[in-house]
Tab-separated table of C-alpha atoms in Angstrom:
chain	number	residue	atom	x	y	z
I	1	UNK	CA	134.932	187.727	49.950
I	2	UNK	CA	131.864	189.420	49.544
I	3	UNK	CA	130.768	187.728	46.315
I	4	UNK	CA	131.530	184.766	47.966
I	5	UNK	CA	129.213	185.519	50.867
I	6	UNK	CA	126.491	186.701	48.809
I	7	UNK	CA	126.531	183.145	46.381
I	8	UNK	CA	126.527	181.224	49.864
I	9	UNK	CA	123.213	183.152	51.040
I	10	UNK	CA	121.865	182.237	47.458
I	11	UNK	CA	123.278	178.916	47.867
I	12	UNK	CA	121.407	178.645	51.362
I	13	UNK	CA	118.458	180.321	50.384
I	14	UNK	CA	117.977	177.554	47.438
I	15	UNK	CA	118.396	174.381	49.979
I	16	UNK	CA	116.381	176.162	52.063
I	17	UNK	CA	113.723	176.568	49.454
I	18	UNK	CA	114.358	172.858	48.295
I	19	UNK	CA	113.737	171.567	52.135
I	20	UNK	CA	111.061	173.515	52.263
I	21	UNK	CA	109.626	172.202	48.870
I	22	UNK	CA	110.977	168.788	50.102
I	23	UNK	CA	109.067	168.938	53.126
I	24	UNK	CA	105.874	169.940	51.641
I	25	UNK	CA	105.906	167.370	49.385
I	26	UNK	CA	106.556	164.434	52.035
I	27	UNK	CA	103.848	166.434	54.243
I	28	UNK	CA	101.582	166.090	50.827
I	29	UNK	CA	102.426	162.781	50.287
I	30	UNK	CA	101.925	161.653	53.845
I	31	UNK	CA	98.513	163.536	53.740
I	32	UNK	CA	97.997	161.708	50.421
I	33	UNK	CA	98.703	158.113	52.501
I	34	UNK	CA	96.796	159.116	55.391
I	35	UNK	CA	93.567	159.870	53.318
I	36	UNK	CA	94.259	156.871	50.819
I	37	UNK	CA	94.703	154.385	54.226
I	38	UNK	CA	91.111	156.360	55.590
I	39	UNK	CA	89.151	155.954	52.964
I	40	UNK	CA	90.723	151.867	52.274
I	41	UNK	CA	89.643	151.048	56.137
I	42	UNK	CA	86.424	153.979	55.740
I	43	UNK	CA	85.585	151.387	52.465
I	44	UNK	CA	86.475	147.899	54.618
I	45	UNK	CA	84.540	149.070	57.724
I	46	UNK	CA	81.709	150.086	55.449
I	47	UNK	CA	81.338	146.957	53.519
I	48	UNK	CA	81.826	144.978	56.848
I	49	UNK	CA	78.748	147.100	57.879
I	50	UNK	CA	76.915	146.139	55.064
I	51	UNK	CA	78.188	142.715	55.501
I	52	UNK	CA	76.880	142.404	58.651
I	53	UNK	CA	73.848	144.146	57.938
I	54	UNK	CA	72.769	141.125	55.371
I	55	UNK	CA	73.705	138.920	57.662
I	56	UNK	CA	71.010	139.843	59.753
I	57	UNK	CA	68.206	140.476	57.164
I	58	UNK	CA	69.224	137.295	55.753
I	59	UNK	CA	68.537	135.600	59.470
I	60	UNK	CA	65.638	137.727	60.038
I	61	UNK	CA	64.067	136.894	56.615
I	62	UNK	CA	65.291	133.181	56.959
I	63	UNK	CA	63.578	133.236	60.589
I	64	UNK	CA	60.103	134.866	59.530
I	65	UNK	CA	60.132	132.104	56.804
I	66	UNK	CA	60.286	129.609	59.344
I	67	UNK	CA	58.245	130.876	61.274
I	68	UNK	CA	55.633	131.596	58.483
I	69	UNK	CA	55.967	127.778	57.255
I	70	UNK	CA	55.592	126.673	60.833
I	71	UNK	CA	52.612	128.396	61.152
I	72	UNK	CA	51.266	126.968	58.573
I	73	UNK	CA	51.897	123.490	59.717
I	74	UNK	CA	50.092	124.208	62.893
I	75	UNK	CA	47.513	126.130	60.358
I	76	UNK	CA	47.158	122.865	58.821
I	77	UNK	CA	47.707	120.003	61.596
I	78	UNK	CA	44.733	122.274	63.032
I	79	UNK	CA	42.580	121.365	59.868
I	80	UNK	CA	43.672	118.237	59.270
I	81	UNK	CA	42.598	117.480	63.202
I	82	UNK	CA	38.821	118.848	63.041
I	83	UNK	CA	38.835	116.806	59.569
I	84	UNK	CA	39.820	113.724	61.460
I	85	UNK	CA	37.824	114.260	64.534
I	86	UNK	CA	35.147	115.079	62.442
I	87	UNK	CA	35.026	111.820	60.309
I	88	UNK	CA	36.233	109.770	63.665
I	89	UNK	CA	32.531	111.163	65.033
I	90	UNK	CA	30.520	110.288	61.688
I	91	UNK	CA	31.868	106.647	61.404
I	92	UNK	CA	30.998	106.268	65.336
I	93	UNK	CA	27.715	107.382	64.620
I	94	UNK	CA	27.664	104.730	61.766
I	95	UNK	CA	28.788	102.018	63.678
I	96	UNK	CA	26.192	102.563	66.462
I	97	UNK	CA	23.705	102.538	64.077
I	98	UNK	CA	25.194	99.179	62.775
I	99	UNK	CA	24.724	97.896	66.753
I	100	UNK	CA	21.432	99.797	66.681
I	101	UNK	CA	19.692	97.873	63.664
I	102	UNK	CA	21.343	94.349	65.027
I	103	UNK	CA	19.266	94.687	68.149
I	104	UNK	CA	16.149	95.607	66.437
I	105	UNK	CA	17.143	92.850	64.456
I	106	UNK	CA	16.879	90.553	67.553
I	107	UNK	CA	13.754	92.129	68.937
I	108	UNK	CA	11.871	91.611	65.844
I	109	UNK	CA	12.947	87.694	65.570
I	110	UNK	CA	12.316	86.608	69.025
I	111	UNK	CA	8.793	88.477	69.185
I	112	UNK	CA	7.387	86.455	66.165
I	113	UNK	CA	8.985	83.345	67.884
I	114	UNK	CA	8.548	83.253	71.053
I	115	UNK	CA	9.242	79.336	71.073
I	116	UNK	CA	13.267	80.740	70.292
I	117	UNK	CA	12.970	82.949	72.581
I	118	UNK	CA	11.914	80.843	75.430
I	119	UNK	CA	14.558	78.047	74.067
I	120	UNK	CA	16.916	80.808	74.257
I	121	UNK	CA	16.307	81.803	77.919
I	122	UNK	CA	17.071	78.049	78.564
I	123	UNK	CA	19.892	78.338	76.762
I	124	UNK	CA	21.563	81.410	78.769
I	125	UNK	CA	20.799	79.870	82.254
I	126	UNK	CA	22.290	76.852	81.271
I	127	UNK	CA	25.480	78.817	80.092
I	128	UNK	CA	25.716	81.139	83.343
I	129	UNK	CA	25.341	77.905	85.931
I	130	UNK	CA	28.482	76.548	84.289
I	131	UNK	CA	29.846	79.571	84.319
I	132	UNK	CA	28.969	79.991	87.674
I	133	UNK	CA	29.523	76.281	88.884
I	134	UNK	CA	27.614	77.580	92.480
I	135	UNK	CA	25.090	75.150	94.594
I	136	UNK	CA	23.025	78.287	95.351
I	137	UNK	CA	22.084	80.737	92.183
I	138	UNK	CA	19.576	83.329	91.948
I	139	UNK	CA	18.223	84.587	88.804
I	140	UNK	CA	16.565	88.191	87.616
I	141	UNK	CA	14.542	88.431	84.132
I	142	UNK	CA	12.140	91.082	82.938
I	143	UNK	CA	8.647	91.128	84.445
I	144	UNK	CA	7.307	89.984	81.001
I	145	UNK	CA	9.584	87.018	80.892
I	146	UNK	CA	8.960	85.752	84.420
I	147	UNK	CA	6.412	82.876	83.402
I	148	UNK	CA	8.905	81.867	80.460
I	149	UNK	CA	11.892	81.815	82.495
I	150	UNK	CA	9.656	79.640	85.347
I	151	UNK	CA	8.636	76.931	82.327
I	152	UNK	CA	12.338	76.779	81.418
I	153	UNK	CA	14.276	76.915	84.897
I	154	UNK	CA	14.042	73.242	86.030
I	155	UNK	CA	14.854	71.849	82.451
I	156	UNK	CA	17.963	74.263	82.268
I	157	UNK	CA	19.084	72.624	86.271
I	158	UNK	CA	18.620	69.014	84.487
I	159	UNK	CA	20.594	69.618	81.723
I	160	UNK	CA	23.369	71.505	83.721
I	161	UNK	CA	23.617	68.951	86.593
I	162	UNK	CA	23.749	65.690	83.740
I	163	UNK	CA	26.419	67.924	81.985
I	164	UNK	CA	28.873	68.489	84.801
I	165	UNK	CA	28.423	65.018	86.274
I	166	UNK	CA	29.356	63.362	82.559
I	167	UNK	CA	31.517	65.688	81.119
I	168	UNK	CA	33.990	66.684	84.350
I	169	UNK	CA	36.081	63.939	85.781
I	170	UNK	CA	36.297	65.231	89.419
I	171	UNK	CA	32.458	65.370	89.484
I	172	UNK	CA	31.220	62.213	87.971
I	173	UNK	CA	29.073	59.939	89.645
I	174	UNK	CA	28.629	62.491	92.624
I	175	UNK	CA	25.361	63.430	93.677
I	176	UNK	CA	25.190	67.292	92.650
I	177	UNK	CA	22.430	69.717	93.962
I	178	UNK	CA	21.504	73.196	92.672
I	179	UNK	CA	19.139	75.355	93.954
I	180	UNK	CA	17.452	78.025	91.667
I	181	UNK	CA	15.043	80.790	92.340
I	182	UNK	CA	13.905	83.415	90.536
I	183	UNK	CA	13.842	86.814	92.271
I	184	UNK	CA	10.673	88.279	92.420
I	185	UNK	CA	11.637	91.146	93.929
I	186	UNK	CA	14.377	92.535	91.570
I	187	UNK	CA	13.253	92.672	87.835
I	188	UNK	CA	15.333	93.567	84.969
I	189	UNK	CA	14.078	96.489	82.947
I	190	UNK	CA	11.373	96.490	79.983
I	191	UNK	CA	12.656	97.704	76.773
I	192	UNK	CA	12.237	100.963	76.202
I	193	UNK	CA	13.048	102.151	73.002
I	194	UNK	CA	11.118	106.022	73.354
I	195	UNK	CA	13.175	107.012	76.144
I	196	UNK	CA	16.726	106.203	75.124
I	197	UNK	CA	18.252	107.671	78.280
I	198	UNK	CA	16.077	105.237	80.609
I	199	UNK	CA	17.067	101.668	81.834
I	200	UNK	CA	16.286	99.245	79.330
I	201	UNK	CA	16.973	95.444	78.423
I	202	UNK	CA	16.157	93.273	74.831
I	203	UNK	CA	15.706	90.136	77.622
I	204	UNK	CA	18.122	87.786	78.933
I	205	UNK	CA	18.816	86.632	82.227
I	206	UNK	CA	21.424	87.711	85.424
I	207	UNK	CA	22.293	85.149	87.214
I	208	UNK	CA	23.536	85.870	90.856
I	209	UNK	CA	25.375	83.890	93.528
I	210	UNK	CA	26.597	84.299	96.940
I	211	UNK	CA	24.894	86.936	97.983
I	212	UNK	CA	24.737	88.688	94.535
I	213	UNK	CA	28.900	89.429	94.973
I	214	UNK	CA	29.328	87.133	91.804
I	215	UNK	CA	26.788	88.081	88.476
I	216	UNK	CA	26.704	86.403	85.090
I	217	UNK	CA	25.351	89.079	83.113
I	218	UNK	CA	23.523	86.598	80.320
I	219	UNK	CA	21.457	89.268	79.252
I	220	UNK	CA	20.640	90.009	75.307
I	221	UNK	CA	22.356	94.146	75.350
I	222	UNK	CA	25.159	91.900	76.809
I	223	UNK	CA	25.546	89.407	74.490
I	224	UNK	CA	25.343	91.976	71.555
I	225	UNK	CA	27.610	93.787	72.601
I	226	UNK	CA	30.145	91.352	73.237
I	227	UNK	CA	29.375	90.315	69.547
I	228	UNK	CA	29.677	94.063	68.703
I	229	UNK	CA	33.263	94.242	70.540
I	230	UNK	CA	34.424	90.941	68.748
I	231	UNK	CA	33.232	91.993	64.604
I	232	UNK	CA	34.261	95.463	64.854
I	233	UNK	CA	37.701	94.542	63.005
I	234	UNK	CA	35.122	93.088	60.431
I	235	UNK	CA	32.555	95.377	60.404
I	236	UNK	CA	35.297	98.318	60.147
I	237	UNK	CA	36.832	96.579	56.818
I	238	UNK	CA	33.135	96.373	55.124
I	239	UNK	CA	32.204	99.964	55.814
I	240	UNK	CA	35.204	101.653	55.789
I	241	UNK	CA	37.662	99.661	53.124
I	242	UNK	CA	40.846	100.650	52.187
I	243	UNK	CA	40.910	102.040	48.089
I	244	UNK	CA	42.518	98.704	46.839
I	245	UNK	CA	39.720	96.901	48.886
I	246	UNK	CA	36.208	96.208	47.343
I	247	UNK	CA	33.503	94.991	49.551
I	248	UNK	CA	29.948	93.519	48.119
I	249	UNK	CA	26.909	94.263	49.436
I	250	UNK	CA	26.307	90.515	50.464
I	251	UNK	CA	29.172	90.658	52.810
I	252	UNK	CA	27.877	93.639	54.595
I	253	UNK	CA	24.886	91.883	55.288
I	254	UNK	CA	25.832	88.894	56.250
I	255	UNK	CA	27.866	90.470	58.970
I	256	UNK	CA	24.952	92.502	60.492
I	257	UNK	CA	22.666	89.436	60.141
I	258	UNK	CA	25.778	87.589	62.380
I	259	UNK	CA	25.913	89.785	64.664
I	260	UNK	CA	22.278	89.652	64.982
I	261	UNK	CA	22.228	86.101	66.096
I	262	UNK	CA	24.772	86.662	68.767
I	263	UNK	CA	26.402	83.022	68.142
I	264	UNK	CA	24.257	81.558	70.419
């Protein structure tokens, strides 16, 4: 009985060993998971970290980049704009020295012919009465034309009265009148070509009716630059020609001698 008790406290002391043994190595083994499972999710959370971190460098370097090639639109819109403004201000500069030469141009031929001139006057009165088509028309020259426009006046009324009565139905065969003074009191200005910024006028003639509310400006700036207005397609296309374009010389000229002559 006693051997028997003393093999069953062996017995019990072994399984309690073993349990013990058993327990420590689940506990080690459970440890073992637990770490293993840490440092798995310690490894996933780091590289989603990292993940995330790119992420953002990536949009922060993608954004600078954008921003940096914006920039250097703007950098070179900004350029390209002062370029273009620039030449914009160089060709205006050339084309108002194109209008510039065409009325010295004009000056030049009417002073050695005065005969043209004074034809011319004639001309542009009888232009701005049929413009006008008024009984009662007052007209203004410069001081230094007054005696040519007084030799010319009563021709120019002729020729306008026989031209309305023969050429417009409603009017033919009716007894037409037309009165036309010259205003004394109201000159246009001399040319001045010292003083740029002052009133000044090539020649030419207003003419004015009822009670100066309706004007014909017939004078020569006028004309020119209503000629000016109507070549500058032209004139643009012989200065400024496109590369497949080749202008002569000849052409040029013969569009600055055009608009010289004003197509009277």
């Amino acid at each position: 009985m006693g051997l028997q008790n003393n093999m069953n406290d062996k017995e019990a002391g072994k399984a309690i060993t073993n349990m013990i043994l058993f327990i420590k190595k689940e506990a080690e083994d459970k440890a073992l998971e637990i770490q293993k499972k840490s440092e798995e999710e310690c490894t996933i959370e780091k590289g989603n970290i990292l993940s995330e971190a790119r992420k953002k460098m990536k949009a922060d370097y993608e954004k600078k980049m954008i921003d940096y090639a914006i920039q250097k639109k703007i950098e070179k819109s900004g350029a390209l704009s002062k370029t273009k403004i620039k030449k914009m201000a160089e060709r205006n500069n050339l084309m108002e020295n194109i209008q510039a030469a065409a009325a010295q141009k004009i000056i030049q031929l009417l002073t050695k012919n005065p005969e043209a001139y004074k034809k011319l006057l004639k001309d542009l009165i009888l232009q701005g009465l049929i413009k006008l088509m008024e009984v009662n028309v007052s007209l203004r020259c410069r001081k230094s034309d007054l005696e040519y426009v007084k030799e010319v006046l009563e021709d120019a009324g002729k020729i306008y009265i026989e031209k309305i009565t023969t050429e417009i139905e409603k009017l033919k065969g009716k007894d037409i009148k037309c009165k036309l003074t010259v205003d004394e009191a109201h000159f246009l200005p001399e040319l001045n070509i010292e003083n740029p910024g002052l009133p000044s006028c090539m020649g030419g003639i207003q003419l004015r009716a009822q009670k100066d509310r309706i004007v014909c400006n017939n004078t020569l700036d006028e004309r020119l630059e209503l000629c000016y207005q109507e070549a500058l397609p032209e004139i643009r296309s012989l200065l400024f020609p496109k590369q497949h374009q080749r202008q002569s010389s000849h052409n040029f000229t013969y569009t600055v001698l055009k608009l010289s002559l004003i197509h009277i």
